[in-house]
mmCIF file with all atom_site columns, C-alpha atoms in Angstrom:
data_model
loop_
_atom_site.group_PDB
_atom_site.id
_atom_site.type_symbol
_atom_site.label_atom_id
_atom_site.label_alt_id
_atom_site.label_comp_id
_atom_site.label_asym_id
_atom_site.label_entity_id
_atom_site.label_seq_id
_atom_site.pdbx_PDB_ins_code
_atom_site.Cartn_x
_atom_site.Cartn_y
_atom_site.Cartn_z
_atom_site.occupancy
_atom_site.B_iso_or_equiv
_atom_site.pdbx_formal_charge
_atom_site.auth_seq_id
_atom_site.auth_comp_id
_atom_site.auth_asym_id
_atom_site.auth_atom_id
_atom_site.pdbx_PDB_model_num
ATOM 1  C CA . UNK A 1 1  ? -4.120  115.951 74.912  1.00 47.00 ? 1  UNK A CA 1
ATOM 2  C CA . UNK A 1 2  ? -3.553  112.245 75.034  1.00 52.00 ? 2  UNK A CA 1
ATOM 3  C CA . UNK A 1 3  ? -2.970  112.112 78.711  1.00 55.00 ? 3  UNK A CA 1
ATOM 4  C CA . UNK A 1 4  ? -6.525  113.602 79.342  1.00 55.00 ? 4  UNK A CA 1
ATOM 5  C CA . UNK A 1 5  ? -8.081  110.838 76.994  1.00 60.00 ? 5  UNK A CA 1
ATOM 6  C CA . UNK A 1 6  ? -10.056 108.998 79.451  1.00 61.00 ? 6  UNK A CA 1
ATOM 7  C CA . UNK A 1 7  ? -10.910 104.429 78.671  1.00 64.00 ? 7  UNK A CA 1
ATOM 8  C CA . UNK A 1 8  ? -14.640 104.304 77.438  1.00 63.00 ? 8  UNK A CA 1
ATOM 9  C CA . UNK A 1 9  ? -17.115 101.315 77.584  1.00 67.00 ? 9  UNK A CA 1
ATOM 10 C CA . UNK A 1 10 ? -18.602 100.175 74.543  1.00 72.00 ? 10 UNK A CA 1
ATOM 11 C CA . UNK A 1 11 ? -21.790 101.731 75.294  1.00 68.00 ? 11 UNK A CA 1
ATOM 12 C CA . UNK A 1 12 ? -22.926 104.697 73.585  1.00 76.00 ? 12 UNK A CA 1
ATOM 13 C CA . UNK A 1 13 ? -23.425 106.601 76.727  1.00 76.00 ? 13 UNK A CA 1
ATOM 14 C CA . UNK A 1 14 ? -23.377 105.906 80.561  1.00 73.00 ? 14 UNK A CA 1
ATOM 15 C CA . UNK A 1 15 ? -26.375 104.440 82.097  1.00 73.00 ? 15 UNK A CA 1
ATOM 16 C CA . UNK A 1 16 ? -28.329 107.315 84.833  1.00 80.00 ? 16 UNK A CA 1
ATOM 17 C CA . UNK A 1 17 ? -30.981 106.567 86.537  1.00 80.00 ? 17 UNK A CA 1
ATOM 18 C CA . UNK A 1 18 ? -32.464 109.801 87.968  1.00 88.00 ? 18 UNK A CA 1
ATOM 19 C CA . UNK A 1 19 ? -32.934 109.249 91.982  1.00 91.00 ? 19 UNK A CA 1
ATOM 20 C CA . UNK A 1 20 ? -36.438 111.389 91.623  1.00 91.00 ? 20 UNK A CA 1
ATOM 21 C CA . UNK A 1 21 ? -40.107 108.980 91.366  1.00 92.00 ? 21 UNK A CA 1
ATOM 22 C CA . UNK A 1 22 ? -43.325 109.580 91.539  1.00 92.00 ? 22 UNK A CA 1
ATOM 23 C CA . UNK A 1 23 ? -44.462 109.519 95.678  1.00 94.00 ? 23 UNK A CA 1
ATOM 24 C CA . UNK A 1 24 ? -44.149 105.614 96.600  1.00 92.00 ? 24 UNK A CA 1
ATOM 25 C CA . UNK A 1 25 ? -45.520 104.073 99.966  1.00 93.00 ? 25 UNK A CA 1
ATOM 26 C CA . UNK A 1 26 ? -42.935 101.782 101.663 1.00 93.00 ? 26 UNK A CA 1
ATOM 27 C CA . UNK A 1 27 ? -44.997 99.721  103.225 1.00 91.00 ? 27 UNK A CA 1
ATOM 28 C CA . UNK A 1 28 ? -42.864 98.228  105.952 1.00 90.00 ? 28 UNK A CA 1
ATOM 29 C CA . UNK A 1 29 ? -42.635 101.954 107.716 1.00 93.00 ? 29 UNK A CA 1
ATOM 30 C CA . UNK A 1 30 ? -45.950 103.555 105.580 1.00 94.00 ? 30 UNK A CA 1
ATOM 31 C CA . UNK A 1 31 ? -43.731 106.873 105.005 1.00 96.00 ? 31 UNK A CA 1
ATOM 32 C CA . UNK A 1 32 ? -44.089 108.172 101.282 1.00 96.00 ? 32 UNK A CA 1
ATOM 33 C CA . UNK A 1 33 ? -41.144 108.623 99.242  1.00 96.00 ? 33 UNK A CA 1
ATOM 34 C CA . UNK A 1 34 ? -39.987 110.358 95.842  1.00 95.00 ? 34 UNK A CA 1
ATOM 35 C CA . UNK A 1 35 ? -36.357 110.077 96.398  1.00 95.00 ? 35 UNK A CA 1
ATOM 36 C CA . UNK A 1 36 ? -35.624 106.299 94.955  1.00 94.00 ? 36 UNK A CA 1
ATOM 37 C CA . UNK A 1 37 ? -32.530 105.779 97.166  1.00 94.00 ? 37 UNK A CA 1
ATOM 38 C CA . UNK A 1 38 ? -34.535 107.192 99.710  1.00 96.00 ? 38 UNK A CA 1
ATOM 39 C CA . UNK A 1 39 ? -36.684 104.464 99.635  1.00 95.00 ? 39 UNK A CA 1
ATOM 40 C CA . UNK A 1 40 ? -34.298 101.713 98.457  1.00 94.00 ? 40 UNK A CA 1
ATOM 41 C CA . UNK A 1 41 ? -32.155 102.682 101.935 1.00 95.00 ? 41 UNK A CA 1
ATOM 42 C CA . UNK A 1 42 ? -35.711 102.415 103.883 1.00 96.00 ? 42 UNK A CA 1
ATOM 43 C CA . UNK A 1 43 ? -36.481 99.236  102.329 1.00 94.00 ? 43 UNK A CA 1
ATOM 44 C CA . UNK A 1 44 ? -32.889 97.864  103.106 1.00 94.00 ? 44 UNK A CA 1
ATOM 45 C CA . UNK A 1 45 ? -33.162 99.143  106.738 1.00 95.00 ? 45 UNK A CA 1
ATOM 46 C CA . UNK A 1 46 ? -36.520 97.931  107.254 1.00 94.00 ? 46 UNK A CA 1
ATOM 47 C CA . UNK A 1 47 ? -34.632 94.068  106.530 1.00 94.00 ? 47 UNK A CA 1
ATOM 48 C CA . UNK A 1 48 ? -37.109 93.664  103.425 1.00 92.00 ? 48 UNK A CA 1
ATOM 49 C CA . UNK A 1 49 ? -35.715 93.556  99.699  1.00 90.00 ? 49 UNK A CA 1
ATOM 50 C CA . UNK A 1 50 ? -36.817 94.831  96.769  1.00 88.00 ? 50 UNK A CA 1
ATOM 51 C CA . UNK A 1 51 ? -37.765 92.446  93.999  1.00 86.00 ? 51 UNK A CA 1
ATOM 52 C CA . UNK A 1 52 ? -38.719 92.743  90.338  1.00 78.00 ? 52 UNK A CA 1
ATOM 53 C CA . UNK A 1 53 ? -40.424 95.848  89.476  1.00 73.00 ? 53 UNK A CA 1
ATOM 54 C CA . UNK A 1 54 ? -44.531 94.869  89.163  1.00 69.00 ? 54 UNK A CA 1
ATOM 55 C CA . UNK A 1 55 ? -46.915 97.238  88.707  1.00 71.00 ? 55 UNK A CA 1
ATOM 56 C CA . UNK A 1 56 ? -50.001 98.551  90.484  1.00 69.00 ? 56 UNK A CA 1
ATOM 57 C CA . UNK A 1 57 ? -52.474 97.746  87.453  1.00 75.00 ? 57 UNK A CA 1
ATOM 58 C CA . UNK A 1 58 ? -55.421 96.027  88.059  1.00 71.00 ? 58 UNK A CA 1
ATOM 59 C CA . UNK A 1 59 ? -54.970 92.112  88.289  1.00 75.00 ? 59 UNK A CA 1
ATOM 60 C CA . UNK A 1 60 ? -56.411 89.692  85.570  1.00 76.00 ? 60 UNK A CA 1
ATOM 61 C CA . UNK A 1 61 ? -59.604 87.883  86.289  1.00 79.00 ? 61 UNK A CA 1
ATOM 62 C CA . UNK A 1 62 ? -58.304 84.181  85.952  1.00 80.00 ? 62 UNK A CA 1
ATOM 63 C CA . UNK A 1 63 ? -60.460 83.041  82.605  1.00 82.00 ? 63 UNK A CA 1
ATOM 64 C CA . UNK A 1 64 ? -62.445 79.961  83.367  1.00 82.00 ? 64 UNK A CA 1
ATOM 65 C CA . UNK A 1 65 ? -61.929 76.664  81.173  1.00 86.00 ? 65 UNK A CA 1
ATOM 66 C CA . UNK A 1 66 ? -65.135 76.095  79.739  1.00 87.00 ? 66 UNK A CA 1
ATOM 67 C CA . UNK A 1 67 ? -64.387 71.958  79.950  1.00 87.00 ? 67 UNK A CA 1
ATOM 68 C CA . UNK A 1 68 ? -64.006 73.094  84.310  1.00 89.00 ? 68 UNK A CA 1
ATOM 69 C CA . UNK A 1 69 ? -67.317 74.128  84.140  1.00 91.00 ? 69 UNK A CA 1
ATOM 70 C CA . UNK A 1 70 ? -68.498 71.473  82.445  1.00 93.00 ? 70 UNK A CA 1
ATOM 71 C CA . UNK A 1 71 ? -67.620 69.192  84.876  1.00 93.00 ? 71 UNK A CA 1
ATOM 72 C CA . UNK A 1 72 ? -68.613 71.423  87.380  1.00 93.00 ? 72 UNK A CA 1
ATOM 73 C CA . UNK A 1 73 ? -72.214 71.308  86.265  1.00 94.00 ? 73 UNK A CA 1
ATOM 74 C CA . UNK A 1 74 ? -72.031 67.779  85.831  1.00 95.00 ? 74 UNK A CA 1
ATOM 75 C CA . UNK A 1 75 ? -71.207 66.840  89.295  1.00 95.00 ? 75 UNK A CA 1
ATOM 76 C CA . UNK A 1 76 ? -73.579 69.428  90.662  1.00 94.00 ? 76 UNK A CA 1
ATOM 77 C CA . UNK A 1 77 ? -76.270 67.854  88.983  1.00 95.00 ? 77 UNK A CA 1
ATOM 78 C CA . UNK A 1 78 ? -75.284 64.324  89.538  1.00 96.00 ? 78 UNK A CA 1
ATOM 79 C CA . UNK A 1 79 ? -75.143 65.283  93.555  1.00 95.00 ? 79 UNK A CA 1
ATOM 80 C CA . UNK A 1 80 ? -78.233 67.113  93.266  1.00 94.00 ? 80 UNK A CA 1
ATOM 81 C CA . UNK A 1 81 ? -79.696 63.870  91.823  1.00 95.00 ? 81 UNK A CA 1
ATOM 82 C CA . UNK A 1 82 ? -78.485 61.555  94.252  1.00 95.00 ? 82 UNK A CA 1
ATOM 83 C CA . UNK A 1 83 ? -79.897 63.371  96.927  1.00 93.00 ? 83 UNK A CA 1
ATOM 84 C CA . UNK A 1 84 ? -77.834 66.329  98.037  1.00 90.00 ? 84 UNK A CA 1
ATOM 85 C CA . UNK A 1 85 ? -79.299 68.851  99.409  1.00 85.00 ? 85 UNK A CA 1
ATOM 86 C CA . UNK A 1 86 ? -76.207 71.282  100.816 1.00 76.00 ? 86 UNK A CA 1
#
């Protein structure tokens, strides 16, 4: 049975990705897809490229720096006091 013995990686097991996703809008032809190399040949035909793999959560609010406001209030009233009426 030697002949049949096939040269392995040192991985434990091959790497699959499954071609099936949840229903994903490509955006440069607004078709759906849940076929992933659907969608990655759309994307490719389309001339676009697909980059890094970001989610659809909700973005941050930026969180102010309390010594910007500061100064923000400062110059507002310093304008207000010399006059400014905006």
């Amino acid at each position: 049975m030697e002949q049949f013995r096939r040269a392995r990686s040192d991985l434990p097991m091959p790497a699959i990705r499954a071609d099936g996703m949840d229903p994903t809008m490509n955006h440069a032809n607004g078709l759906l897809y849940d076929s992933r190399s659907a969608y990655e040949r759309a994307v490719k035909d389309a001339g676009c490229v697909i980059v890094g793999n970001d989610t659809m959560d909700a973005p941050r609010e930026p969180t102010p720096d309390v010594r910007d406001m500061k100064q923000d209030i400062k110059t507002a009233i310093e304008q207000v006091e010399a006059g400014y009426v905006g």
